Coordinates of N, CA, C and O in Angstrom, one line a residue:
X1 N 0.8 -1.2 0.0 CA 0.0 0.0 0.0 C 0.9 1.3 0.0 O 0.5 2.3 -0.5
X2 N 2.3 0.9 0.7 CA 2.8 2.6 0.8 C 3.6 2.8 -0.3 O 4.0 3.9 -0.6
X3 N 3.7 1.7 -1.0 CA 4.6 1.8 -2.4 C 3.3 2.2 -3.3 O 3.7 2.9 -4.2
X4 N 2.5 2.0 -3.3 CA 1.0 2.9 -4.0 C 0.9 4.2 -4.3 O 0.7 4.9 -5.3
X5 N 1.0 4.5 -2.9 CA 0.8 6.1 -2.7 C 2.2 6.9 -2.9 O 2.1 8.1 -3.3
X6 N 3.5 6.2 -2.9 CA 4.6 6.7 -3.3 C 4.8 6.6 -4.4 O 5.8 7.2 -4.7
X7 N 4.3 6.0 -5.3 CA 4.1 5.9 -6.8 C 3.4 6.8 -7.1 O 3.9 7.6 -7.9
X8 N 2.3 7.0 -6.7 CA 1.3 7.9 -7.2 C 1.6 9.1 -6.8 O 0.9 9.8 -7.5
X9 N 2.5 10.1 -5.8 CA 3.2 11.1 -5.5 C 4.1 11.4 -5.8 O 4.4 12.6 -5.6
X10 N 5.0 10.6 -6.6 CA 5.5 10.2 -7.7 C 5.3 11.0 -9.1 O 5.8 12.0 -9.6
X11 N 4.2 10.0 -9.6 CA 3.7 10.4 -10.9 C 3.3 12.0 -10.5 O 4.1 12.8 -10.9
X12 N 2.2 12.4 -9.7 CA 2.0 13.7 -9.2 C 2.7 14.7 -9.7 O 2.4 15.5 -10.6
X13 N 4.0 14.6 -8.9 CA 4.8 15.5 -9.3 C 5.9 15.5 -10.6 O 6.6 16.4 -10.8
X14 N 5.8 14.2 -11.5 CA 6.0 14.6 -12.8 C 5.3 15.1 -13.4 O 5.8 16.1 -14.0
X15 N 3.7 14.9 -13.5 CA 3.0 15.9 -14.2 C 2.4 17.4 -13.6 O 1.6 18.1 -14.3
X16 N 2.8 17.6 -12.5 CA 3.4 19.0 -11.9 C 4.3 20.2 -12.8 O 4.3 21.4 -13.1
X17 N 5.2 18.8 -12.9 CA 6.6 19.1 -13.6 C 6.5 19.6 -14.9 O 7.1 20.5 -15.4
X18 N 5.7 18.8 -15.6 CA 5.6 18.7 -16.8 C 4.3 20.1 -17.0 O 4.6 21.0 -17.8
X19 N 3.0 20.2 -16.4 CA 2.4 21.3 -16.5 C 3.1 23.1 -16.0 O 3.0 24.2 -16.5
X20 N 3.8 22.7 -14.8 CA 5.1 24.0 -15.0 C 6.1 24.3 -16.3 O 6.7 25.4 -16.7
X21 N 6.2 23.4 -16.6 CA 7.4 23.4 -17.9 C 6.3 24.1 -18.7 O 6.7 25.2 -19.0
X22 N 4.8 23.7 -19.3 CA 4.5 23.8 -20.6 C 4.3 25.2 -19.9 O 4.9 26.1 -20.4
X23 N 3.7 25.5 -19.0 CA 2.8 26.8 -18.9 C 4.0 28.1 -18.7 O 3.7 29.3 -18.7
X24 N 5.2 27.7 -18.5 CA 6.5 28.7 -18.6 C 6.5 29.1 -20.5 O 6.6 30.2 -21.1
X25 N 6.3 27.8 -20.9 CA 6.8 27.9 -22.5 C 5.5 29.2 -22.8 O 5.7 30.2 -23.4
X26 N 4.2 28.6 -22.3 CA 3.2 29.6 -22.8 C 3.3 30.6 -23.0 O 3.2 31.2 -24.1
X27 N 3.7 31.3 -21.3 CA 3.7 32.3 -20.9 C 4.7 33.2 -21.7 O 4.5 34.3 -22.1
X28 N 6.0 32.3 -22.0 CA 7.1 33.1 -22.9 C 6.7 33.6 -24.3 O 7.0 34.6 -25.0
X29 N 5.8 32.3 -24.5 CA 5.2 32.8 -26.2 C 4.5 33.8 -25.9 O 4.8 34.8 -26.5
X30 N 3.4 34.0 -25.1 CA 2.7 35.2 -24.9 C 3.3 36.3 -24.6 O 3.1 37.4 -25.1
X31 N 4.1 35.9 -23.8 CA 4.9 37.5 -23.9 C 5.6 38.3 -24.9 O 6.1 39.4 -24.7
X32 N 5.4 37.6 -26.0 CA 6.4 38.5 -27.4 C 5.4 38.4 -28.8 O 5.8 38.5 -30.0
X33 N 3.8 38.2 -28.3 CA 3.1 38.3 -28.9 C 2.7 39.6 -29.1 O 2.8 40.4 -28.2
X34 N 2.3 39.9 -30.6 CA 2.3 41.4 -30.9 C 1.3 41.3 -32.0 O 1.2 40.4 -32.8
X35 N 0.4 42.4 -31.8 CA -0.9 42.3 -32.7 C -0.3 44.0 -33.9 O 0.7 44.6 -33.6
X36 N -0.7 44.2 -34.6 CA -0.4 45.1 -35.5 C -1.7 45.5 -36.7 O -2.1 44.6 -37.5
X37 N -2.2 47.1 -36.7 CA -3.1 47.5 -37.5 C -2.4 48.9 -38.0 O -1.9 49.7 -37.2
X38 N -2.4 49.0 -38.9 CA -1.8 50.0 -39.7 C -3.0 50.7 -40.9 O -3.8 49.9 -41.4
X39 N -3.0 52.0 -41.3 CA -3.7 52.2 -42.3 C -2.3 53.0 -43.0 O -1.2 52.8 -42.5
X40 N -2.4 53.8 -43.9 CA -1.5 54.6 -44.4 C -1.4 55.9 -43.3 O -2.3 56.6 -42.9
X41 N 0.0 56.1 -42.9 CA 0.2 57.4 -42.2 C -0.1 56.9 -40.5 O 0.3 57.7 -39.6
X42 N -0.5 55.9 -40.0 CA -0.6 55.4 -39.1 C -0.3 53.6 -38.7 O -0.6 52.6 -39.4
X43 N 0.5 53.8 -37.2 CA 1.0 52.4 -37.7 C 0.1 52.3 -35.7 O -0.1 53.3 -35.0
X44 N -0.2 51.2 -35.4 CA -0.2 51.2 -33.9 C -0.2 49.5 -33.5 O -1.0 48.7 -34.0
X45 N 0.9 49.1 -32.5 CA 1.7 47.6 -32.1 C 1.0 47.7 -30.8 O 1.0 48.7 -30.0
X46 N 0.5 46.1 -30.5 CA -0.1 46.1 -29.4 C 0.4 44.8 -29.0 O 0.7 44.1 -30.0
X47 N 0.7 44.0 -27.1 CA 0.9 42.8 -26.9 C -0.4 42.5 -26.7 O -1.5 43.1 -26.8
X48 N -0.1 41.2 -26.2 CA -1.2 40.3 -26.0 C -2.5 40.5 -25.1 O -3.6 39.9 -25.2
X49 N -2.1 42.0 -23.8 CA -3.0 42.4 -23.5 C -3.8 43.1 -24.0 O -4.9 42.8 -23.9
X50 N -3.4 44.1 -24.8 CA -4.0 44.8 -25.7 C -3.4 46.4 -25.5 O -3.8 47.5 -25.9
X51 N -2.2 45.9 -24.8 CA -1.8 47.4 -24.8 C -0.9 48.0 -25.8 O -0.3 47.2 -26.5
X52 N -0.6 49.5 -26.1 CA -0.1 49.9 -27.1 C 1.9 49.8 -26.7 O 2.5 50.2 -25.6
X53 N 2.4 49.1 -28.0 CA 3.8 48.6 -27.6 C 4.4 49.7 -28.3 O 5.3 50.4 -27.9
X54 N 4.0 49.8 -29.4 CA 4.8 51.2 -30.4 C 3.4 51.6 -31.1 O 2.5 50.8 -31.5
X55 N 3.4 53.2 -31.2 CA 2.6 54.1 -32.0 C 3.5 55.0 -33.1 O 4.3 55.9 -32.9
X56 N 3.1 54.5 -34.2 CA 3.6 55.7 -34.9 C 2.9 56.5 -36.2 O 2.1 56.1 -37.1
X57 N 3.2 57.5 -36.0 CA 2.1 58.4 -37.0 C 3.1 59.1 -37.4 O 4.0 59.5 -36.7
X58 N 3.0 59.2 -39.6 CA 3.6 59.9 -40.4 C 3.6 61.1 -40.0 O 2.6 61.3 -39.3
X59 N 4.3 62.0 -40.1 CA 4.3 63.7 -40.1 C 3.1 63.7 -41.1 O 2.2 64.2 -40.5
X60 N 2.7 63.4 -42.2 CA 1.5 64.1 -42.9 C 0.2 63.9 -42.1 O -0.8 64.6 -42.0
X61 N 0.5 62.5 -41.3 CA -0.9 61.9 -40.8 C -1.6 63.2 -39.8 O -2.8 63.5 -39.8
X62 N -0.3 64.3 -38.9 CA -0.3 65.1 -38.2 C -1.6 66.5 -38.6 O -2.4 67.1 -37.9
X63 N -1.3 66.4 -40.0 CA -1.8 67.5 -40.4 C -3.4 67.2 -40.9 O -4.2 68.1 -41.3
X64 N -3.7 65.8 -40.7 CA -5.2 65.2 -41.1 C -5.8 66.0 -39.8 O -5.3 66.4 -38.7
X65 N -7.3 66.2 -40.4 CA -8.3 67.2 -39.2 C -8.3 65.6 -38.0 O -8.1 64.4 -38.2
X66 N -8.8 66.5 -36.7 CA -8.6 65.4 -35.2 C -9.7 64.6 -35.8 O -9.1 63.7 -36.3
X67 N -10.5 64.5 -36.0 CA -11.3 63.1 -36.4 C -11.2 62.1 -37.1 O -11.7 61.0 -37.0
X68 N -10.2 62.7 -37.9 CA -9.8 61.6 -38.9 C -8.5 61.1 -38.1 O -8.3 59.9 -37.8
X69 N -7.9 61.8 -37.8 CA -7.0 61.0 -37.0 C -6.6 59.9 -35.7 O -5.8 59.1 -35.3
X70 N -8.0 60.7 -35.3 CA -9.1 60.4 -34.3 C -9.1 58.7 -34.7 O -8.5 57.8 -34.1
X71 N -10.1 58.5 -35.8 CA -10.2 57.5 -36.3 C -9.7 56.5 -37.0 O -10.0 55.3 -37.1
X72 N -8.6 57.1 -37.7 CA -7.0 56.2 -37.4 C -6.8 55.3 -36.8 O -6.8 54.1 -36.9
X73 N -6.7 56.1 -35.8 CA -5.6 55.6 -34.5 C -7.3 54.7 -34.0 O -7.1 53.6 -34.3
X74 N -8.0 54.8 -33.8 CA -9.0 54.0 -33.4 C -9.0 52.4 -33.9 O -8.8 51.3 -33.3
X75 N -9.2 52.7 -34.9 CA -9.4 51.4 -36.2 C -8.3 51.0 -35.9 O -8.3 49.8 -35.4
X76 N -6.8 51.6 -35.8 CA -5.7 50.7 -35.6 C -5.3 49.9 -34.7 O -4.6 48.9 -34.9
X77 N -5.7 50.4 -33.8 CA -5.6 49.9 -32.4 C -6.9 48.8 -32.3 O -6.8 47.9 -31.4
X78 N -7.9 48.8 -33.0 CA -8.9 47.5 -32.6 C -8.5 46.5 -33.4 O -8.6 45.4 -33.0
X79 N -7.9 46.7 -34.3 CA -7.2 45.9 -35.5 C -6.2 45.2 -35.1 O -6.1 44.0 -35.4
X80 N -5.2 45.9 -34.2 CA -4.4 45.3 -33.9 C -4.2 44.3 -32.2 O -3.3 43.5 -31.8
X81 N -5.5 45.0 -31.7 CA -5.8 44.0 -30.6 C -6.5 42.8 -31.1 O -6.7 41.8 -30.4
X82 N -6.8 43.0 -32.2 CA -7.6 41.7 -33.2 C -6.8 40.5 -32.9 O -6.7 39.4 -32.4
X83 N -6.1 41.6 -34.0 CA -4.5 40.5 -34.5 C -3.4 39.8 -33.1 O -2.9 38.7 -33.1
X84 N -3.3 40.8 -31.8 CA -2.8 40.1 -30.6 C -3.4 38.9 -30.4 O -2.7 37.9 -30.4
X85 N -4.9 38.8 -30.2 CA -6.0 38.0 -29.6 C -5.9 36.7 -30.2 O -5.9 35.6 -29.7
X86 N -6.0 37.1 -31.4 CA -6.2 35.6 -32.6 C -4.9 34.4 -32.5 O -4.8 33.2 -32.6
X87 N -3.4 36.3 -32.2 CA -1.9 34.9 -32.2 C -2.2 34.3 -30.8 O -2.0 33.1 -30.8
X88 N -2.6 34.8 -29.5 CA -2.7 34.3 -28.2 C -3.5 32.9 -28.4 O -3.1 31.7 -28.1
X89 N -4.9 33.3 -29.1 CA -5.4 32.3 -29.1 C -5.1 30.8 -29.6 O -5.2 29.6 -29.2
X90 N -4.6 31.5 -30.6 CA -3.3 30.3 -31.5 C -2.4 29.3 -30.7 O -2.3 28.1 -30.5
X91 N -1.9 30.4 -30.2 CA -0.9 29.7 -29.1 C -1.8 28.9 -27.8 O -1.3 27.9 -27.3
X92 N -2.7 29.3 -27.6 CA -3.6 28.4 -26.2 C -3.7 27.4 -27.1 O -2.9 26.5 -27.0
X93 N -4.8 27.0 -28.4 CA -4.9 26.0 -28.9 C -4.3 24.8 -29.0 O -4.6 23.7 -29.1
X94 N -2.8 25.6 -29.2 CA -1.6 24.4 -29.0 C -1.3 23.9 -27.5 O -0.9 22.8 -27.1
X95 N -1.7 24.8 -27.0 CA -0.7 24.2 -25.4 C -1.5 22.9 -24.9 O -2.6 22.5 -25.2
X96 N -0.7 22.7 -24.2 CA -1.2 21.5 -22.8 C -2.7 21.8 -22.7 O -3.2 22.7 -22.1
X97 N -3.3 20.9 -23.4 CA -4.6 20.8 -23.0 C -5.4 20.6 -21.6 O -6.6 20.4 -21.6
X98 N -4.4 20.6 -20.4 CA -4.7 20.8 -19.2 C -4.4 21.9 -18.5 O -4.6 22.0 -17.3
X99 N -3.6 23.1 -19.4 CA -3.4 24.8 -19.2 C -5.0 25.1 -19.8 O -5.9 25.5 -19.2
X100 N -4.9 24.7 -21.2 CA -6.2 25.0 -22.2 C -7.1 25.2 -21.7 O -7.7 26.3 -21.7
X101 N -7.6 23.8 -20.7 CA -9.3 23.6 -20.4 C -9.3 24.5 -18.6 O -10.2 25.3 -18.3
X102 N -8.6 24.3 -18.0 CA -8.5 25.5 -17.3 C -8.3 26.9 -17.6 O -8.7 27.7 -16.8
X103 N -7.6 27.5 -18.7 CA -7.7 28.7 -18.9 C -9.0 28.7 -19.6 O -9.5 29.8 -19.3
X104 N -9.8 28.1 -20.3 CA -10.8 28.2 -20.9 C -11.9 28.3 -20.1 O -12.8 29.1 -20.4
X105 N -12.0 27.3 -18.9 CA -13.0 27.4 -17.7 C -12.9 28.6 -16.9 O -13.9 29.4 -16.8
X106 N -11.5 28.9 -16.3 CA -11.1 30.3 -16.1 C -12.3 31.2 -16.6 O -13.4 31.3 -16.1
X107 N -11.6 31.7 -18.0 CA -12.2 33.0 -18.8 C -13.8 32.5 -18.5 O -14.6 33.2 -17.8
X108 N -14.0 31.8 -19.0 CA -15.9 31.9 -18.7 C -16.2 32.1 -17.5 O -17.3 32.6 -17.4
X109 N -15.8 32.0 -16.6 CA -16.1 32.0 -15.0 C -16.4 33.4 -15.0 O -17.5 33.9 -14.7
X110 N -15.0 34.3 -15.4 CA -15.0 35.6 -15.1 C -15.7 36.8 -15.9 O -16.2 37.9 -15.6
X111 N -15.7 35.9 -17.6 CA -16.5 37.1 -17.9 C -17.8 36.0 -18.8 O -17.4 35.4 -19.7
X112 N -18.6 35.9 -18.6 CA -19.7 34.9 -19.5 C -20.2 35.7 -20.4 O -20.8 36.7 -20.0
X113 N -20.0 35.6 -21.4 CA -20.1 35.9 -23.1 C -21.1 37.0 -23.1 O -20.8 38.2 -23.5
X114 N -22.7 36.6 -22.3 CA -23.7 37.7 -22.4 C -23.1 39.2 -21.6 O -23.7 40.3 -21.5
X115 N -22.0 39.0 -21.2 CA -21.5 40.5 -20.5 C -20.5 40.6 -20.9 O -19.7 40.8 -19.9
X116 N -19.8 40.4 -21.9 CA -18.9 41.4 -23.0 C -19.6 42.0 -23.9 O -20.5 41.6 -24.6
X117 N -18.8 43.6 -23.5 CA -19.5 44.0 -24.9 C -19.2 43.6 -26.3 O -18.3 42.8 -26.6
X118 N -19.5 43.8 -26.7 CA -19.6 43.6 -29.0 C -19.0 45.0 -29.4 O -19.3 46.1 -28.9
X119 N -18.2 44.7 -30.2 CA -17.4 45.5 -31.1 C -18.2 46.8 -31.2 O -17.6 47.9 -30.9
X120 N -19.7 46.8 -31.8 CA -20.0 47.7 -32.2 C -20.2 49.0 -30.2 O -20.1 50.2 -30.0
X121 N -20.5 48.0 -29.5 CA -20.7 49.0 -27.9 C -18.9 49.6 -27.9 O -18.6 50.7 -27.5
X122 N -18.0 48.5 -28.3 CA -16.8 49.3 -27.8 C -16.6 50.9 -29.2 O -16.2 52.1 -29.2
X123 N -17.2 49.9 -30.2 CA -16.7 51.5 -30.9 C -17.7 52.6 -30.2 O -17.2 53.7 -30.0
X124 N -18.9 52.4 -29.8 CA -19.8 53.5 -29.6 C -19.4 54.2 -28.5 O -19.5 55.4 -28.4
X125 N -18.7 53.4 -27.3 CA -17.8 54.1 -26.2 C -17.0 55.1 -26.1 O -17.0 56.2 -25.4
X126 N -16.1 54.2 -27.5 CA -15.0 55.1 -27.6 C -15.1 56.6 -28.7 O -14.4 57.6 -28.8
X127 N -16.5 56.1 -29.6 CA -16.7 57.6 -30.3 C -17.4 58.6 -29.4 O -17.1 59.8 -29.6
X128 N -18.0 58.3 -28.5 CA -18.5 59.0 -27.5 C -17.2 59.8 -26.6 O -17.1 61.0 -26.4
X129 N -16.3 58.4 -26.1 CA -15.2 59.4 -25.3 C -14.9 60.5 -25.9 O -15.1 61.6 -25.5
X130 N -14.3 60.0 -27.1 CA -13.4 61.0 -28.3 C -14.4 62.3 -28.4 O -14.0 63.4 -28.3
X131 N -15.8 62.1 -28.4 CA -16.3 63.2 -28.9 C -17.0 64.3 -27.7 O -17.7 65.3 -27.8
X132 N -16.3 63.4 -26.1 CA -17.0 64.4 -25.1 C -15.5 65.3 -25.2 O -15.5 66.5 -25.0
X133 N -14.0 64.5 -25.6 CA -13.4 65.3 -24.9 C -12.6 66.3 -26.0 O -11.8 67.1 -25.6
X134 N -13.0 66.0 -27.3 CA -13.4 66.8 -28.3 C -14.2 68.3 -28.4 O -14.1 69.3 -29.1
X135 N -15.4 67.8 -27.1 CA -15.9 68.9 -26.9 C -15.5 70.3 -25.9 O -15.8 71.5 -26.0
X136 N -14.8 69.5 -25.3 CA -14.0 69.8 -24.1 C -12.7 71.0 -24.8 O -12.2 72.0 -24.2
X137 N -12.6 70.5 -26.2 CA -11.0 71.1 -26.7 C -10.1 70.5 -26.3 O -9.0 70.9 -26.1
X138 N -10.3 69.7 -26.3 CA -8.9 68.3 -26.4 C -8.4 68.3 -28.1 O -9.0 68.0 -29.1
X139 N -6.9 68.9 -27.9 CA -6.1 68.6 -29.0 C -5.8 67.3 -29.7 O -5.5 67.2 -30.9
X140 N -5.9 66.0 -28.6 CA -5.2 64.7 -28.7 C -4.5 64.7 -30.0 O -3.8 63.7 -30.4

């Protein structure tokens, strides 16, 4: 019987072993994931959270009226949190399917589908922000 349980504490902690190993490798892939939306005159790099990693805007883009630029940088940045999301997802699909189904149960736990917003509430948000603080005289 005690050679049972030391076998089985045993195995335990290889596949311990083995789920720290993969979920390190994840984590590294996620970390150098980069999403990217560019139009002409606007470039904007985002990681895997969705934050902005590099912004850059042509000198001519400068001289487009704020709304348009406005909307640039908008579009590029949903674009390119697109593009982060889809390589992240890529990458979960491959992993350890016992990171997978826990990060998968995870995410539903915390946000259940009926309470994210949809593309079209985040643009209306954010045209809204842009246009209170537009109102305001915000140069951005």
């Amino acid at each position: 019987m005690t050679t049972d349980i030391q076998e089985w504490e045993r195995q335990l902690q290889r596949e311990l072993a083995e789920i720290r190993s993969s979920s390190k490798r994840l984590a590294d892939e996620v970390a150098v994931v980069r999403g990217r939306g560019e139009v002409p005159g606007v470039l904007v790099e985002v990681d895997a959270d969705g934050d902005i990693t590099d912004l850059r805007i042509a000198p001519g883009a400068m001289r487009w009226p704020g709304h348009q630029l406005t909307t640039a940088l908008l579009n590029c940045h949903r674009k390119a949190r697109a593009d982060a999301k889809a390589s992240a997802e890529r990458l979960l699909s491959k992993a350890d399917p016992r990171i997978h189904d826990q990060f998968q149960r995870l995410h539903s736990e915390q946000t259940p589908e009926d309470q994210r917003p949809s593309e079209d509430e985040i643009q209306a948000a954010d045209d809204a922000y842009f246009e209170r603080m537009n109102q305001r005289g915000w140069n951005g």
